[in-house]
Short mmCIF file of C-alpha atoms in Angstrom, two decimals:
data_model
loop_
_atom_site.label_atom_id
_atom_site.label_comp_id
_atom_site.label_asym_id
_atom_site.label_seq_id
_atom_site.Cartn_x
_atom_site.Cartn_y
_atom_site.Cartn_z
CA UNK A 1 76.68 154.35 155.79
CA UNK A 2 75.21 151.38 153.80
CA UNK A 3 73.51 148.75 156.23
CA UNK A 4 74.11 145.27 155.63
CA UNK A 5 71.16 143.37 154.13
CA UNK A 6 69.53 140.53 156.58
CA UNK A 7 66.98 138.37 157.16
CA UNK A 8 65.52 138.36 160.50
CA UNK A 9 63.34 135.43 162.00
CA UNK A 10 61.77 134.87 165.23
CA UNK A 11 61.00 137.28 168.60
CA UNK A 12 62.91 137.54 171.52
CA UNK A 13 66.45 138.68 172.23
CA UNK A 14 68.61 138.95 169.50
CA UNK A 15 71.42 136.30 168.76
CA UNK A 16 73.28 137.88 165.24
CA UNK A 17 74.77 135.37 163.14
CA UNK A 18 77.58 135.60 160.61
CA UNK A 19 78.62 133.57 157.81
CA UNK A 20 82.05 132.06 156.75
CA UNK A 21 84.08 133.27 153.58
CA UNK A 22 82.29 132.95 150.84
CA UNK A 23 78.82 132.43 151.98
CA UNK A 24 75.72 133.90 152.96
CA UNK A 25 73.58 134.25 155.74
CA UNK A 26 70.92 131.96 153.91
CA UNK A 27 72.94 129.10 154.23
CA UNK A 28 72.08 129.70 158.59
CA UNK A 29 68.41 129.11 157.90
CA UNK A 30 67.54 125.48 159.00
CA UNK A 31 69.55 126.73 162.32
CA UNK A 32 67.64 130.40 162.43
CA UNK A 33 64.15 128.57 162.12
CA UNK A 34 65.46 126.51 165.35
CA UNK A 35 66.62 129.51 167.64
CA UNK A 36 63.49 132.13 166.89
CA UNK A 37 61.46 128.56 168.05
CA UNK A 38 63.42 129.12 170.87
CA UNK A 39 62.92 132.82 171.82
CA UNK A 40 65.10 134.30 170.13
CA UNK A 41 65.18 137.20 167.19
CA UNK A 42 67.39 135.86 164.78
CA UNK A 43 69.30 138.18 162.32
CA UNK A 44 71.06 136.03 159.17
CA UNK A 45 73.18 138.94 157.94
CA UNK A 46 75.65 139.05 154.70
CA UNK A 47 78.72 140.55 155.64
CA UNK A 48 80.01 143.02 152.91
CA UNK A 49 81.20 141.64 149.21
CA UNK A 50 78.95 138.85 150.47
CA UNK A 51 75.20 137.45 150.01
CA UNK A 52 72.66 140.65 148.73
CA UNK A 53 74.86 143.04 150.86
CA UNK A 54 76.38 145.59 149.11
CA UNK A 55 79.84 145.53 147.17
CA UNK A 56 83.48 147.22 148.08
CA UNK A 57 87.13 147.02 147.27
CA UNK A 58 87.95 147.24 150.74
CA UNK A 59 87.77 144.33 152.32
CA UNK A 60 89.12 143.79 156.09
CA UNK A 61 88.24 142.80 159.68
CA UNK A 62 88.25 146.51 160.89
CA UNK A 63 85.41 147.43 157.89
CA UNK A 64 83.54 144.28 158.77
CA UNK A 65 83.26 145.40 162.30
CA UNK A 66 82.25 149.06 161.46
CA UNK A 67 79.78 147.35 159.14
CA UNK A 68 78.37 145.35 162.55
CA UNK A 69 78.26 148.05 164.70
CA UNK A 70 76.26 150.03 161.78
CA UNK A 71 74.11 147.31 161.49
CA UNK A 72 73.26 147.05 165.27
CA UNK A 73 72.71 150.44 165.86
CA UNK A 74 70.59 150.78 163.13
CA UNK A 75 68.09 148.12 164.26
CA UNK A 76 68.55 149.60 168.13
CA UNK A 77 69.91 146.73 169.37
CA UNK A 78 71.61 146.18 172.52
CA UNK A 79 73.07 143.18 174.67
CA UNK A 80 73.20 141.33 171.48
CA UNK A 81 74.08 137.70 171.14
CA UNK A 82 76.80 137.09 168.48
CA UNK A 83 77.55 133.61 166.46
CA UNK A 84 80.20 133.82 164.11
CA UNK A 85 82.03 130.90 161.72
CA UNK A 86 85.25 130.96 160.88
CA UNK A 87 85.15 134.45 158.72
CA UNK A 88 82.08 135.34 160.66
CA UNK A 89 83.83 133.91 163.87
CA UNK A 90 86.91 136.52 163.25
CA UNK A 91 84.50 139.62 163.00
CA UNK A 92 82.83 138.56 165.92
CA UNK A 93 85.64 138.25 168.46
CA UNK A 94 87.04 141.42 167.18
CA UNK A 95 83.75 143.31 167.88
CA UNK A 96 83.22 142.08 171.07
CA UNK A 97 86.82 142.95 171.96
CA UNK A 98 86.11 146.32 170.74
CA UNK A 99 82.64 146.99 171.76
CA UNK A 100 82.39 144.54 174.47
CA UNK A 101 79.50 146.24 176.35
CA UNK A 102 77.34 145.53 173.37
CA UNK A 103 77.79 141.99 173.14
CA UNK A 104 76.03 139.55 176.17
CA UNK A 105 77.46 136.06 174.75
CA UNK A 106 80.02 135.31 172.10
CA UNK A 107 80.18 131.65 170.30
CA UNK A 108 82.96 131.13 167.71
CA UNK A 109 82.34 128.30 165.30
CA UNK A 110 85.62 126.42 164.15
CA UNK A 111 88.49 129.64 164.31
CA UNK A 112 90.35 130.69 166.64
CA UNK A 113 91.98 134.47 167.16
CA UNK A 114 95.43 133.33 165.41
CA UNK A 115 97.16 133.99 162.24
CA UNK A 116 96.30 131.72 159.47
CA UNK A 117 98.21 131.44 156.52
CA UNK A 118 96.65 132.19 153.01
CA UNK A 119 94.62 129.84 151.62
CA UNK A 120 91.41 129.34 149.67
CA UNK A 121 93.70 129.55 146.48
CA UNK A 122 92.49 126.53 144.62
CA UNK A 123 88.85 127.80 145.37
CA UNK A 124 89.73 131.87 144.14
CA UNK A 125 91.44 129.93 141.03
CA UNK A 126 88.08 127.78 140.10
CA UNK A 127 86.02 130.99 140.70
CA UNK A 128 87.88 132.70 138.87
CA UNK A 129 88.11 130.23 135.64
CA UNK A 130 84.29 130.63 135.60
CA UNK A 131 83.35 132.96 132.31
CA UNK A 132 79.55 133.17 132.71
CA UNK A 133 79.31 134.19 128.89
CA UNK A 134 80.55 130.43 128.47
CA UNK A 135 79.22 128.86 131.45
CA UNK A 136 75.41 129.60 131.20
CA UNK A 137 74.05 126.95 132.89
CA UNK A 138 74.38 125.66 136.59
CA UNK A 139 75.85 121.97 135.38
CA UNK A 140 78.58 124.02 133.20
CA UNK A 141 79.64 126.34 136.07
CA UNK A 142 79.59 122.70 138.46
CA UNK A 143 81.67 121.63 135.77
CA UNK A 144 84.39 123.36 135.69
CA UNK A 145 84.76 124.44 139.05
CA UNK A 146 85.36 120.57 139.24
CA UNK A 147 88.03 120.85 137.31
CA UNK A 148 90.03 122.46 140.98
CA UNK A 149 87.67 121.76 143.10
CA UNK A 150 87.09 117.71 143.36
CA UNK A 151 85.08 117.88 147.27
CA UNK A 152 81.13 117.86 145.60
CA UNK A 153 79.90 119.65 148.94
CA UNK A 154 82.36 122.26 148.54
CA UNK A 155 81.13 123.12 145.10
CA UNK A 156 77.73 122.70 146.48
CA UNK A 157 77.86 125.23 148.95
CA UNK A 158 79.85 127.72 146.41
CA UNK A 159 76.71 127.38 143.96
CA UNK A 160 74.37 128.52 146.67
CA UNK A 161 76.19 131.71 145.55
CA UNK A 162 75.07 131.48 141.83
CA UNK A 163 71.91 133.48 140.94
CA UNK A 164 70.51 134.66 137.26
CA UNK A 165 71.59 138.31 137.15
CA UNK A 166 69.20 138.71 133.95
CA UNK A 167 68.11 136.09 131.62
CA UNK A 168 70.51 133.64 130.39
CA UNK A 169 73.43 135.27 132.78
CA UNK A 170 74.53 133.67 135.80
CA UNK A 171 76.60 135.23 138.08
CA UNK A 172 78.19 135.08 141.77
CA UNK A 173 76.29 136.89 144.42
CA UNK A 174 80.09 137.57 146.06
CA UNK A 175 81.99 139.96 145.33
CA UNK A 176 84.85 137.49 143.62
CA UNK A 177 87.50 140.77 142.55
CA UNK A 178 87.71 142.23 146.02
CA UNK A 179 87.47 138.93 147.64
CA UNK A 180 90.80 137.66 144.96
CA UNK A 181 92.53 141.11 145.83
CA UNK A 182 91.91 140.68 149.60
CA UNK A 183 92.35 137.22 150.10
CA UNK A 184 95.47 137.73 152.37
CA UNK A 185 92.96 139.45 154.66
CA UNK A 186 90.80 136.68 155.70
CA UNK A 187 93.55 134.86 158.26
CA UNK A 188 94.53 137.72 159.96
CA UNK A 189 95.08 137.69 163.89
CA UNK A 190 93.20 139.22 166.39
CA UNK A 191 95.30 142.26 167.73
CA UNK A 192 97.31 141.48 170.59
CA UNK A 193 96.31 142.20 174.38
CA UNK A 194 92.67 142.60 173.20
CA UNK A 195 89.91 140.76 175.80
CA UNK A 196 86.52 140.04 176.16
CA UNK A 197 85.52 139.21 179.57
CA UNK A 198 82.19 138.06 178.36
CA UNK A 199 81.15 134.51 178.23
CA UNK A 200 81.93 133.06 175.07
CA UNK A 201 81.72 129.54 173.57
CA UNK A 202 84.24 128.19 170.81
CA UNK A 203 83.01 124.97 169.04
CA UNK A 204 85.95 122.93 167.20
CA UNK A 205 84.65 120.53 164.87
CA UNK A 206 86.55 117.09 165.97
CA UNK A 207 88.52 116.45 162.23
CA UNK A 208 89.12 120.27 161.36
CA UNK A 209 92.55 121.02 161.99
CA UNK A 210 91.16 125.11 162.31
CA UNK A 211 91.34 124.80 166.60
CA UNK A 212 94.09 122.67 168.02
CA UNK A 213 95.40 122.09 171.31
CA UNK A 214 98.21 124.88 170.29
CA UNK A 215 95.37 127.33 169.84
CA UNK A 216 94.10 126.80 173.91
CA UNK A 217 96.31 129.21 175.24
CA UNK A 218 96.11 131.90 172.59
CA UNK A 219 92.24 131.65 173.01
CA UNK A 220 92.16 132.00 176.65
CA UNK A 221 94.30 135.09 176.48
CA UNK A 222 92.10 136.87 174.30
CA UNK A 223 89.08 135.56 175.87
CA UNK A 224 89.29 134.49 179.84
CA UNK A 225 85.80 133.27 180.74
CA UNK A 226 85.61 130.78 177.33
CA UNK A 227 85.28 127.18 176.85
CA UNK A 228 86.04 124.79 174.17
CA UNK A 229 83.79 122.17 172.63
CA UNK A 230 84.47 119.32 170.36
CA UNK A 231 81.66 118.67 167.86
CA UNK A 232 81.45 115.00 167.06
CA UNK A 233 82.13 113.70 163.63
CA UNK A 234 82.50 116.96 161.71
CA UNK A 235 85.04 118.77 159.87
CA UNK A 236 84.64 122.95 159.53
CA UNK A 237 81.55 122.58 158.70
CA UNK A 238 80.42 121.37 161.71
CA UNK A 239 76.94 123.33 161.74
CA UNK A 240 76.26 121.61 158.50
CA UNK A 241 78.23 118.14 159.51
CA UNK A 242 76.43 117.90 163.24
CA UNK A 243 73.99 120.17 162.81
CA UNK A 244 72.03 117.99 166.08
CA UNK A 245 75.15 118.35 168.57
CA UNK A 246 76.30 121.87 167.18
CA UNK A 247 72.56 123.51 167.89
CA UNK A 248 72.37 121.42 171.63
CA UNK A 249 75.61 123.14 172.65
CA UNK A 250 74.89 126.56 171.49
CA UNK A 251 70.88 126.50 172.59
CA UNK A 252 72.51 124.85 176.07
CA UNK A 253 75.50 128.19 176.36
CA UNK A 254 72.27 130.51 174.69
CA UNK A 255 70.17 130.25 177.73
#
């Protein structure tokens, strides 16, 4: 089984963090540096067709949590801490439901267990129009990803993605084919009459429409012993938006 590549900061008990679609555990650091300040052994991991971990045409929740539990046993971990956002968040709550013994605490950034619709398809379309052999500078790629994607930080945080593959060739560090083919897999629903009794943490950021009050009972199902928390003046980015508010309230739930 291939492991999924991290980087791991800090001492102390571990608290494993997972990105959104389309990122990277990287884009966690400013937070990771925080937490292994505060006792903790912080593991930024790429989930698969993600980051520096490694490539696959299969692409769902199910794999993602095999690819967790690989990961943790790997690095002997136990009574592990798990953060996930949106993406991330949907791995997490489906490993804890499925190996809840593992898992001491469970915060969900900005998801909640229902079925969302397909989306992202403006962002797969701009990816997608990218031809590196044309685009061989950042600017050019920033260019014409404008040309779909108008929101600056969005593009931002999609270029974190960009690296030189040799010289002269950019390319995405994602896995953009399987991620295109498997799109439809990214909303899915937790499974029904699945639980974690564990204590777990959901964040809503205050203007994302991602966790409404619709989504409270749904939530509370899945997960009995949860609470929800609105983070101030942020969207679904909220870690990035409120980065002050969104660390208090998971270093407060942490200890």
């Amino acid at each position: 089984m291939e492991i999924l590549h991290s980087r791991i900061i800090g001492e102390g008990k571990p608290l494993l963090i997972l990105h959104g679609y389309f990122g990277m555990g990287d884009n966690w650091k400013t937070h990771a540096n925080k937490f292994a300040e505060d006792g903790f052994e912080v593991h930024l991991i790429d989930q698969r067709n993600h980051g520096r971990s490694f490539h696959s045409d299969a692409f769902d929740y199910e794999l993602m949590v095999e690819d967790l539990h690989g990961y943790i046993e790997h690095y002997q971990l136990e009574n592990v801490n798990l953060l996930g956002h949106s993406m991330g968040g949907k791995t997490v709550m489906l490993f804890a439901v499925e190996y809840p013994d593992v898992v001491d605490k469970l915060v969900v950034a900005d998801i909640s267990p229902r079925m969302y619709p397909p989306h992202h398809h403006d962002i797969l379309d701009a990816l997608n129009s990218v031809d590196f052999s044309v685009h061989n500078s950042r600017k050019l790629v920033d260019a014409q990803l404008a040309k779909l994607i108008p929101e600056i930080g969005v593009r931002g945080f999609l270029s974190k993605s960009l690296f030189w593959k040799e010289k002269g060739q950019l390319a995405f560090r994602f896995n953009l084919e399987s991620l295109t083919e498997n799109n439809n897999e990214v909303g899915v629903a937790l499974p029904s009459f699945t639980t974690f009794e564990g204590e777990t943490l959901f964040l809503k950021g205050e203007n994302s429409g991602y966790i409404s009050v619709n989504e409270e009972p749904i939530i509370e199902a899945h997960f009995p012993n949860s609470k929800i928390v609105s983070i101030a003046n942020s969207g679904h980015w909220l870690h990035a938006e409120n980065p002050t508010d969104f660390y208090n309230e998971v270093a407060a739930f942490l200890k």
